[in-house]
């Protein structure tokens, strides 16, 4: 199976964390997001221990909530003492509702509004990751007006191309994010920032992209960042205390994808950084990494009920399900690969070739093309694997479809963490 929390039971039904998915579909309805909380906890612990062991004591993972965000999840993250990356007042508010200590939050985004900045300062968010000169001036002004000092990192674009999908590639000079090192803009901005009375510059941040299988691009990024830090130290006597290397480690979506060990990658990155720090004679800063996808993706599965099965003779077979791009827009946006299984007959041969279509009025509303699965019929349950990241968080109400419920599995027990939207929810902001 694509992940070791997926199996088949004696009834031939697919199980997730040992629980029968057909039973779950019956109990909670479909479409249904499932989240394996034990897996999330294991991944967080793997990152916490690898980062402090290989990148130095005090170094820490910041979970990127854009991958998956709901109140219950932040209760777990608070219990584990994780840092978090937040990108909106909505994410800050969700963490706050969970009782998360926001001094361990980093506030990202390339266009924080004045209201966002005021809110985040008033909630004592631990770090602002600043994206531009305009933003730095605005934070300084707002902080001054309420007599506060704000800790910031500056987001740099290191000019690295990690060769991932263009929509999730963010480290090159022309990126909409951050300030480029190569153009000299980063140095100019730091010089100005050091004069700001209400900002405390802690260091630098970069994020080169997402779904990156190799560790070498992360080493390249670390090289660019630390070499830049050395240059700034020599020129302005400012030494970065914190370096955030962003997120981006990949996740296998198909059996044929390379398996990846986050611990091994971080160990290799750590060795590279040790040598670099010596070469540059820099003291060791605190390092942060910001994994999103690699913490939650294989903790997730989506269940659908099959509606119509349409065979267009000589062309293709469509299997339509009761969800689609509204709960998972990733195939429509990036042609993202997924493993799809007929959960009702998971022990049968996967000998039927089909395109899995969603229910939205749009030809591009597909979950996946050309998948092999046991031939489905109306009312069978289909499982789409590895949907923990960027599915629920990117869901919409397109076609006024209510968002699915999200059920958490812990120790083989299921509980609702996010209720299914009702028709009333769909119209609740309408006047
Ligand atoms: N830090 C920053 C500043 C980011 O922008 C991101 C992701 C992350 C961390 C987490 O990256 P991860 O570890 O999850 O790769 N919607 C796209 C992914 C967009 C990623 C945006 N930034 C998708 O569905 O593939």
Short mmCIF file of C-alpha atoms and ligand atoms in Angstrom, two decimals:
data_model
loop_
_atom_site.label_atom_id
_atom_site.label_comp_id
_atom_site.label_asym_id
_atom_site.label_seq_id
_atom_site.Cartn_x
_atom_site.Cartn_y
_atom_site.Cartn_z
CA UNK A 1 0.00 0.00 0.00
CA UNK A 2 1.07 3.58 -0.64
CA UNK A 3 1.32 4.22 3.12
CA UNK A 4 1.61 1.82 6.06
CA UNK A 5 -1.52 3.18 7.78
CA UNK A 6 -3.60 1.67 4.92
CA UNK A 7 -4.57 -2.03 4.72
CA UNK A 8 -7.36 -4.45 3.72
CA UNK A 9 -9.50 -6.38 6.24
CA UNK A 10 -11.17 -9.79 6.10
CA UNK A 11 -14.26 -8.30 4.43
CA UNK A 12 -12.07 -7.03 1.58
CA UNK A 13 -12.69 -3.46 2.77
CA UNK A 14 -9.95 -0.87 2.85
CA UNK A 15 -8.84 0.13 6.35
CA UNK A 16 -7.22 3.37 7.48
CA UNK A 17 -5.35 3.27 10.79
CA UNK A 18 -6.98 -0.18 11.19
CA UNK A 19 -10.54 1.19 10.89
CA UNK A 20 -12.93 -0.08 8.18
CA UNK A 21 -13.39 2.82 5.73
CA UNK A 22 -16.70 1.48 4.41
CA UNK A 23 -18.07 1.56 7.97
CA UNK A 24 -16.73 5.11 8.41
CA UNK A 25 -18.44 6.20 5.18
CA UNK A 26 -21.70 4.71 6.43
CA UNK A 27 -21.43 6.29 9.88
CA UNK A 28 -20.31 9.81 8.86
CA UNK A 29 -21.46 10.09 5.22
CA UNK A 30 -19.42 11.06 2.16
CA UNK A 31 -17.48 12.91 0.91
CA UNK A 32 -15.45 12.52 4.07
CA UNK A 33 -11.96 13.61 5.04
CA UNK A 34 -10.13 11.23 7.37
CA UNK A 35 -7.10 12.34 9.35
CA UNK A 36 -4.76 9.94 11.16
CA UNK A 37 -3.80 12.01 14.20
CA UNK A 38 -1.29 9.43 15.46
CA UNK A 39 0.60 9.74 12.16
CA UNK A 40 0.68 13.54 12.46
CA UNK A 41 2.04 13.20 15.97
CA UNK A 42 4.75 10.76 14.81
CA UNK A 43 5.79 13.08 11.99
CA UNK A 44 5.98 16.10 14.31
CA UNK A 45 8.14 14.12 16.73
CA UNK A 46 10.36 12.92 13.86
CA UNK A 47 10.94 16.55 12.78
CA UNK A 48 11.41 17.84 16.35
CA UNK A 49 14.08 15.26 17.16
CA UNK A 50 15.91 15.36 13.79
CA UNK A 51 16.03 19.17 13.71
CA UNK A 52 17.34 19.57 17.26
CA UNK A 53 19.80 16.67 16.81
CA UNK A 54 21.23 17.69 13.43
CA UNK A 55 20.66 21.45 13.18
CA UNK A 56 21.48 22.33 16.78
CA UNK A 57 19.73 22.65 20.12
CA UNK A 58 16.93 25.21 20.10
CA UNK A 59 16.28 24.58 16.40
CA UNK A 60 12.67 23.67 15.70
CA UNK A 61 10.04 22.76 13.08
CA UNK A 62 7.24 25.29 12.42
CA UNK A 63 4.26 23.41 11.03
CA UNK A 64 2.88 25.24 7.96
CA UNK A 65 -0.86 25.44 8.62
CA UNK A 66 -1.69 26.30 5.01
CA UNK A 67 -1.42 22.55 4.37
CA UNK A 68 -4.19 21.69 6.86
CA UNK A 69 -5.76 23.90 9.50
CA UNK A 70 -8.56 23.25 11.99
CA UNK A 71 -8.88 23.89 15.71
CA UNK A 72 -8.43 20.33 16.92
CA UNK A 73 -5.15 19.99 15.03
CA UNK A 74 -3.69 23.01 16.85
CA UNK A 75 -4.57 21.41 20.19
CA UNK A 76 -2.29 18.52 19.19
CA UNK A 77 0.42 20.89 17.96
CA UNK A 78 0.28 22.85 21.22
CA UNK A 79 0.57 19.63 23.23
CA UNK A 80 3.68 18.70 21.22
CA UNK A 81 5.20 22.16 21.69
CA UNK A 82 5.46 22.74 17.92
CA UNK A 83 6.05 26.14 16.37
CA UNK A 84 3.60 27.10 13.61
CA UNK A 85 3.65 29.13 10.40
CA UNK A 86 0.47 31.21 9.97
CA UNK A 87 -0.50 33.23 6.90
CA UNK A 88 -3.74 34.96 7.79
CA UNK A 89 -5.82 36.24 10.68
CA UNK A 90 -8.01 33.18 10.07
CA UNK A 91 -5.13 30.83 10.81
CA UNK A 92 -4.05 32.93 13.81
CA UNK A 93 -7.60 32.89 15.16
CA UNK A 94 -7.89 29.11 14.69
CA UNK A 95 -4.66 28.55 16.64
CA UNK A 96 -5.82 30.98 19.33
CA UNK A 97 -9.14 29.15 19.71
CA UNK A 98 -7.19 25.95 20.30
CA UNK A 99 -5.27 27.63 23.13
CA UNK A 100 -2.06 27.62 21.08
CA UNK A 101 0.70 29.84 22.51
CA UNK A 102 1.13 32.34 19.65
CA UNK A 103 4.59 33.35 20.79
CA UNK A 104 5.58 30.21 18.86
CA UNK A 105 3.94 31.43 15.63
CA UNK A 106 5.61 32.98 12.58
CA UNK A 107 3.37 35.26 10.54
CA UNK A 108 3.94 34.92 6.79
CA UNK A 109 2.40 36.32 3.63
CA UNK A 110 3.45 38.67 0.85
CA UNK A 111 0.68 41.16 1.52
CA UNK A 112 -0.23 41.54 5.17
CA UNK A 113 -2.78 44.34 5.51
CA UNK A 114 -2.57 46.99 8.24
CA UNK A 115 -5.44 45.25 10.01
CA UNK A 116 -3.60 41.89 9.81
CA UNK A 117 -0.52 43.50 11.31
CA UNK A 118 -2.48 45.17 14.14
CA UNK A 119 -4.26 41.91 14.94
CA UNK A 120 -1.08 39.84 14.96
CA UNK A 121 0.73 42.35 17.18
CA UNK A 122 -2.21 42.47 19.57
CA UNK A 123 -2.21 38.66 19.77
CA UNK A 124 1.55 38.66 20.51
CA UNK A 125 2.49 36.57 17.49
CA UNK A 126 6.14 35.61 18.03
CA UNK A 127 7.72 36.51 14.67
CA UNK A 128 6.74 38.43 11.57
CA UNK A 129 8.34 37.09 8.41
CA UNK A 130 8.54 40.26 6.34
CA UNK A 131 8.26 40.18 2.61
CA UNK A 132 8.96 43.71 1.41
CA UNK A 133 10.08 47.23 2.32
CA UNK A 134 6.47 48.48 2.37
CA UNK A 135 5.57 45.85 4.90
CA UNK A 136 8.60 46.52 7.09
CA UNK A 137 7.74 50.23 7.21
CA UNK A 138 4.10 49.47 8.02
CA UNK A 139 4.95 47.07 10.85
CA UNK A 140 7.43 49.56 12.31
CA UNK A 141 4.87 52.40 12.16
CA UNK A 142 2.06 50.34 13.68
CA UNK A 143 4.34 48.95 16.40
CA UNK A 144 5.51 52.49 17.22
CA UNK A 145 1.93 53.78 17.47
CA UNK A 146 1.16 51.24 20.21
CA UNK A 147 4.59 51.34 21.79
CA UNK A 148 5.58 47.76 21.03
CA UNK A 149 8.68 46.10 19.64
CA UNK A 150 8.21 43.35 17.09
CA UNK A 151 10.59 40.48 16.29
CA UNK A 152 11.01 39.93 12.58
CA UNK A 153 12.76 37.77 10.00
CA UNK A 154 13.17 39.00 6.44
CA UNK A 155 12.13 36.65 3.66
CA UNK A 156 14.88 36.36 1.07
CA UNK A 157 14.72 34.82 -2.40
CA UNK A 158 17.91 32.85 -2.68
CA UNK A 159 17.71 32.43 -6.47
CA UNK A 160 17.37 28.65 -6.41
CA UNK A 161 15.26 26.54 -8.73
CA UNK A 162 14.32 23.24 -7.04
CA UNK A 163 12.68 21.98 -10.28
CA UNK A 164 9.22 21.39 -8.89
CA UNK A 165 5.86 22.34 -10.45
CA UNK A 166 5.99 26.02 -11.52
CA UNK A 167 2.96 26.90 -9.38
CA UNK A 168 4.79 25.81 -6.20
CA UNK A 169 8.28 27.03 -7.06
CA UNK A 170 9.07 30.10 -4.92
CA UNK A 171 12.84 30.50 -4.54
CA UNK A 172 13.80 32.08 -7.87
CA UNK A 173 14.65 35.78 -8.24
CA UNK A 174 11.43 36.68 -10.12
CA UNK A 175 9.20 35.15 -7.41
CA UNK A 176 6.38 37.28 -5.98
CA UNK A 177 7.71 36.37 -2.53
CA UNK A 178 10.61 37.85 -0.64
CA UNK A 179 13.52 40.10 -1.49
CA UNK A 180 16.22 38.89 -3.86
CA UNK A 181 19.77 38.37 -2.66
CA UNK A 182 21.23 38.39 -6.18
CA UNK A 183 19.92 41.84 -7.16
CA UNK A 184 21.34 43.56 -4.06
CA UNK A 185 17.81 44.43 -2.88
CA UNK A 186 18.09 42.22 0.20
CA UNK A 187 21.22 43.97 1.44
CA UNK A 188 19.68 47.42 0.91
CA UNK A 189 16.56 46.41 2.83
CA UNK A 190 18.51 45.02 5.76
CA UNK A 191 20.53 48.21 6.04
CA UNK A 192 17.25 50.16 6.28
CA UNK A 193 15.63 47.68 8.64
CA UNK A 194 18.48 47.90 11.13
CA UNK A 195 17.56 51.58 11.59
CA UNK A 196 13.94 50.83 12.56
CA UNK A 197 13.40 51.47 16.24
CA UNK A 198 10.42 49.22 16.79
CA UNK A 199 11.65 46.18 14.89
CA UNK A 200 14.05 43.57 16.23
CA UNK A 201 15.68 41.79 13.30
CA UNK A 202 16.23 38.16 14.32
CA UNK A 203 17.41 36.79 10.98
CA UNK A 204 16.35 35.53 7.59
CA UNK A 205 13.82 33.21 6.02
CA UNK A 206 13.56 31.46 2.66
CA UNK A 207 11.20 28.94 1.13
CA UNK A 208 12.31 27.51 -2.19
CA UNK A 209 9.23 25.51 -3.14
CA UNK A 210 7.13 22.47 -2.38
CA UNK A 211 7.17 18.72 -3.19
CA UNK A 212 11.00 18.58 -3.40
CA UNK A 213 12.38 15.02 -3.22
CA UNK A 214 16.13 15.75 -2.90
CA UNK A 215 17.93 17.37 0.02
CA UNK A 216 20.51 19.13 -2.20
CA UNK A 217 18.29 22.18 -2.99
CA UNK A 218 17.92 22.73 0.78
CA UNK A 219 21.74 22.65 1.11
CA UNK A 220 22.02 25.15 -1.75
CA UNK A 221 19.52 27.40 0.03
CA UNK A 222 21.39 27.10 3.34
CA UNK A 223 24.61 27.97 1.52
CA UNK A 224 23.08 31.09 -0.05
CA UNK A 225 21.52 32.21 3.24
CA UNK A 226 24.57 31.69 5.44
CA UNK A 227 26.97 33.20 2.90
CA UNK A 228 24.67 36.21 2.77
CA UNK A 229 24.50 36.33 6.56
CA UNK A 230 28.32 36.41 6.69
CA UNK A 231 28.40 39.25 4.17
CA UNK A 232 25.94 41.29 6.24
CA UNK A 233 27.86 40.53 9.43
CA UNK A 234 31.09 41.82 7.89
CA UNK A 235 29.46 44.92 6.40
CA UNK A 236 27.05 45.98 9.18
CA UNK A 237 28.13 43.97 12.27
CA UNK A 238 24.72 42.31 12.34
CA UNK A 239 24.76 38.54 12.82
CA UNK A 240 21.52 36.63 12.23
CA UNK A 241 20.42 34.71 15.32
CA UNK A 242 17.74 32.76 13.44
CA UNK A 243 17.60 31.22 9.96
CA UNK A 244 14.36 29.69 8.69
CA UNK A 245 14.86 27.35 5.74
CA UNK A 246 11.16 27.01 4.87
CA UNK A 247 9.19 23.89 4.02
CA UNK A 248 8.96 21.79 0.93
CA UNK A 249 9.97 18.18 1.54
CA UNK A 250 8.11 15.86 -0.78
CA UNK A 251 5.59 13.12 -0.16
CA UNK A 252 5.02 9.97 -2.27
CA UNK A 253 1.54 10.00 -3.82
CA UNK A 254 1.98 6.90 -6.01
CA UNK A 255 3.56 3.50 -5.34
CA UNK A 256 6.16 4.39 -8.00
CA UNK A 257 7.24 7.61 -6.20
CA UNK A 258 10.52 7.63 -4.35
CA UNK A 259 10.16 6.99 -0.60
CA UNK A 260 11.75 9.72 1.46
CA UNK A 261 13.24 9.78 4.96
CA UNK A 262 12.91 13.25 6.49
CA UNK A 263 15.34 12.32 9.26
CA UNK A 264 18.01 11.23 6.75
CA UNK A 265 17.52 14.40 4.69
CA UNK A 266 17.87 16.60 7.77
CA UNK A 267 20.97 14.66 8.86
CA UNK A 268 22.61 15.33 5.48
CA UNK A 269 21.55 18.97 5.58
CA UNK A 270 22.99 19.21 9.12
CA UNK A 271 26.38 17.86 8.02
CA UNK A 272 26.47 20.36 5.18
CA UNK A 273 25.59 23.23 7.52
CA UNK A 274 28.26 22.20 10.09
CA UNK A 275 30.97 22.47 7.43
CA UNK A 276 29.56 25.73 6.11
CA UNK A 277 29.45 27.41 9.54
CA UNK A 278 33.10 26.49 10.11
CA UNK A 279 34.12 27.70 6.67
CA UNK A 280 32.37 31.04 7.18
CA UNK A 281 33.40 31.35 10.86
CA UNK A 282 29.80 32.06 11.85
CA UNK A 283 28.36 31.10 15.21
CA UNK A 284 25.45 28.66 14.97
CA UNK A 285 22.07 30.38 14.61
CA UNK A 286 18.78 28.73 15.57
CA UNK A 287 17.41 26.98 12.48
CA UNK A 288 13.73 26.56 11.72
CA UNK A 289 12.16 24.42 9.01
CA UNK A 290 8.52 24.76 7.96
CA UNK A 291 7.12 21.40 6.88
CA UNK A 292 3.45 21.35 5.90
CA UNK A 293 2.77 18.62 3.36
CA UNK A 294 5.28 16.14 4.78
CA UNK A 295 3.61 16.30 8.21
CA UNK A 296 0.01 15.86 7.15
CA UNK A 297 -0.27 14.45 3.60
CA UNK A 298 -0.16 10.72 4.32
CA UNK A 299 -2.23 11.30 7.46
CA UNK A 300 -5.17 11.97 5.17
CA UNK A 301 -7.60 10.01 3.05
CA UNK A 302 -10.82 11.12 1.35
CA UNK A 303 -13.83 8.82 0.96
CA UNK A 304 -16.44 9.27 -1.76
CA UNK A 305 -19.51 7.34 -2.86
CA UNK A 306 -19.62 6.28 -6.49
CA UNK A 307 -22.56 7.64 -8.47
CA UNK A 308 -22.61 6.88 -12.16
CA UNK A 309 -20.19 4.71 -14.10
CA UNK A 310 -20.20 5.78 -17.74
CA UNK A 311 -18.35 3.82 -20.41
CA UNK A 312 -17.79 5.70 -23.67
CA UNK A 313 -17.04 2.85 -26.00
CA UNK A 314 -13.63 3.18 -27.63
CA UNK A 315 -12.81 6.29 -25.53
CA UNK A 316 -12.79 6.15 -21.76
CA UNK A 317 -14.65 5.13 -18.63
CA UNK A 318 -15.87 7.79 -16.21
CA UNK A 319 -16.49 6.96 -12.58
CA UNK A 320 -18.27 9.94 -11.00
CA UNK A 321 -18.13 10.56 -7.27
CA UNK A 322 -20.09 12.76 -4.86
CA UNK A 323 -17.23 15.25 -4.38
CA UNK A 324 -14.49 16.61 -6.64
CA UNK A 325 -12.68 19.88 -7.21
CA UNK A 326 -14.61 21.62 -4.43
CA UNK A 327 -13.01 19.33 -1.81
CA UNK A 328 -9.81 18.56 -3.75
CA UNK A 329 -8.84 21.09 -6.45
CA UNK A 330 -5.30 19.72 -6.86
CA UNK A 331 -5.80 17.71 -10.04
CA UNK A 332 -7.62 20.61 -11.69
CA UNK A 333 -4.86 23.01 -10.62
CA UNK A 334 -1.65 20.98 -10.92
CA UNK A 335 -2.60 17.60 -12.40
CA UNK A 336 -1.44 16.14 -9.11
CA UNK A 337 -1.18 12.36 -8.99
CA UNK A 338 -3.18 10.35 -6.46
CA UNK A 339 -3.67 6.68 -5.62
CA UNK A 340 -7.37 5.78 -5.89
CA UNK A 341 -8.77 2.53 -4.45
CA UNK A 342 -12.21 0.91 -4.55
CA UNK A 343 -12.51 0.69 -0.76
CA UNK A 344 -15.52 -1.65 -0.94
CA UNK A 345 -13.54 -4.23 -2.93
CA UNK A 346 -9.94 -3.51 -1.98
CA UNK A 347 -9.01 -7.20 -2.23
CA UNK A 348 -10.14 -7.52 -5.89
CA UNK A 349 -7.90 -7.19 -8.96
CA UNK A 350 -7.29 -3.61 -10.04
CA UNK A 351 -8.12 -4.29 -13.66
CA UNK A 352 -10.52 -1.49 -14.61
CA UNK A 353 -9.12 1.67 -16.17
CA UNK A 354 -11.09 4.79 -15.32
CA UNK A 355 -11.12 8.54 -15.06
CA UNK A 356 -12.50 9.64 -11.70
CA UNK A 357 -14.76 12.63 -12.22
CA UNK A 358 -16.17 15.01 -9.65
CA UNK A 359 -19.74 16.31 -9.46
CA UNK A 360 -19.11 19.94 -10.39
CA UNK A 361 -20.38 21.44 -13.63
CA UNK A 362 -16.97 21.69 -15.17
CA UNK A 363 -15.12 19.26 -17.49
CA UNK A 364 -11.85 19.88 -15.64
CA UNK A 365 -13.39 18.65 -12.39
CA UNK A 366 -11.45 15.41 -12.20
CA UNK A 367 -9.86 13.68 -9.25
CA UNK A 368 -7.57 11.59 -11.43
CA UNK A 369 -7.25 10.23 -14.96
CA UNK A 370 -6.28 6.72 -16.06
CA UNK A 371 -6.33 4.93 -12.73
CA UNK A 372 -6.55 1.15 -12.39
CA UNK A 373 -8.93 -0.06 -9.74
CA UNK A 374 -11.38 -2.88 -9.02
CA UNK A 375 -14.40 -2.10 -11.22
CA UNK A 376 -16.67 0.18 -9.19
CA UNK A 377 -20.47 0.37 -9.30
CA UNK A 378 -22.99 2.81 -7.88
CA UNK A 379 -22.81 3.06 -4.04
CA UNK A 380 -19.29 1.59 -3.77
CA UNK A 381 -16.92 3.66 -1.63
CA UNK A 382 -13.83 5.10 -3.33
CA UNK A 383 -10.79 6.12 -1.31
CA UNK A 384 -8.33 8.74 -2.50
CA UNK A 385 -5.09 8.38 -0.54
CA UNK A 386 -2.61 10.95 0.77
CA UNK A 387 -5.08 13.84 0.83
CA UNK A 388 -4.09 15.30 4.21
CA UNK A 389 -2.29 18.31 2.69
CA UNK A 390 -3.83 21.10 0.62
CA UNK A 391 -7.24 19.41 0.28
CA UNK A 392 -9.44 20.52 3.19
CA UNK A 393 -7.41 23.75 3.40
CA UNK A 394 -8.07 24.51 -0.29
CA UNK A 395 -11.70 23.40 -0.34
CA UNK A 396 -14.38 25.74 -1.68
CA UNK A 397 -18.16 25.92 -1.90
CA UNK A 398 -18.13 25.90 -5.71
CA UNK A 399 -21.59 24.95 -7.01
CA UNK A 400 -22.71 25.72 -3.43
CA UNK A 401 -21.56 22.31 -2.29
CA UNK A 402 -21.29 22.06 1.51
CA UNK A 403 -17.75 21.22 2.68
CA UNK A 404 -17.31 17.63 3.89
CA UNK A 405 -16.86 16.62 7.52
CA UNK A 406 -13.38 15.86 8.81
CA UNK A 407 -13.03 12.84 11.05
CA UNK A 408 -9.92 12.28 13.15
CA UNK A 409 -8.67 8.79 13.96
CA UNK A 410 -6.66 8.30 17.12
CA UNK A 411 -5.75 4.88 18.50
CA UNK A 412 -8.35 3.35 16.17
CA UNK A 413 -11.16 5.59 17.50
CA UNK A 414 -12.97 8.06 15.23
CA UNK A 415 -14.26 11.48 16.26
CA UNK A 416 -15.58 14.44 14.29
CA UNK A 417 -13.10 17.33 14.31
CA UNK A 418 -14.90 19.44 11.69
CA UNK A 419 -18.65 19.06 11.18
CA UNK A 420 -20.12 18.65 7.70
CA UNK A 421 -21.47 21.97 6.45
CA UNK A 422 -25.24 22.17 6.24
CA UNK A 423 -27.37 23.91 3.64
CA UNK A 424 -27.99 26.57 6.27
CA UNK A 425 -24.20 27.10 6.58
CA UNK A 426 -24.10 27.65 2.83
CA UNK A 427 -26.43 30.65 3.08
CA UNK A 428 -25.47 31.95 6.54
CA UNK A 429 -23.64 35.07 5.28
CA UNK A 430 -26.27 35.87 2.65
CA UNK A 431 -28.42 38.86 3.52
N1 LIG B 1 6.65 27.83 4.32
C1 LIG B 1 6.22 28.70 3.40
C2 LIG B 1 6.63 30.10 3.48
C3 LIG B 1 5.37 28.26 2.37
O1 LIG B 1 4.95 29.12 1.46
C4 LIG B 1 4.98 26.90 2.33
C5 LIG B 1 4.08 26.42 1.29
C6 LIG B 1 5.45 26.04 3.33
C7 LIG B 1 6.29 26.53 4.32
C8 LIG B 1 5.06 24.60 3.40
O2 LIG B 1 5.51 23.87 2.31
P1 LIG B 1 5.29 22.27 2.25
O3 LIG B 1 6.17 21.67 3.31
O4 LIG B 1 3.86 22.01 2.52
O5 LIG B 1 5.69 21.90 0.90
N2 LIG B 1 -1.16 24.29 -2.82
C9 LIG B 1 0.07 23.66 -3.29
C10 LIG B 1 1.22 23.86 -2.32
C11 LIG B 1 1.50 25.33 -2.07
C12 LIG B 1 2.63 25.52 -1.08
C13 LIG B 1 2.61 26.91 -0.56
N3 LIG B 1 3.60 27.17 0.41
C14 LIG B 1 -0.20 22.17 -3.48
O6 LIG B 1 -1.34 21.75 -3.26
O7 LIG B 1 0.69 21.42 -3.87
#
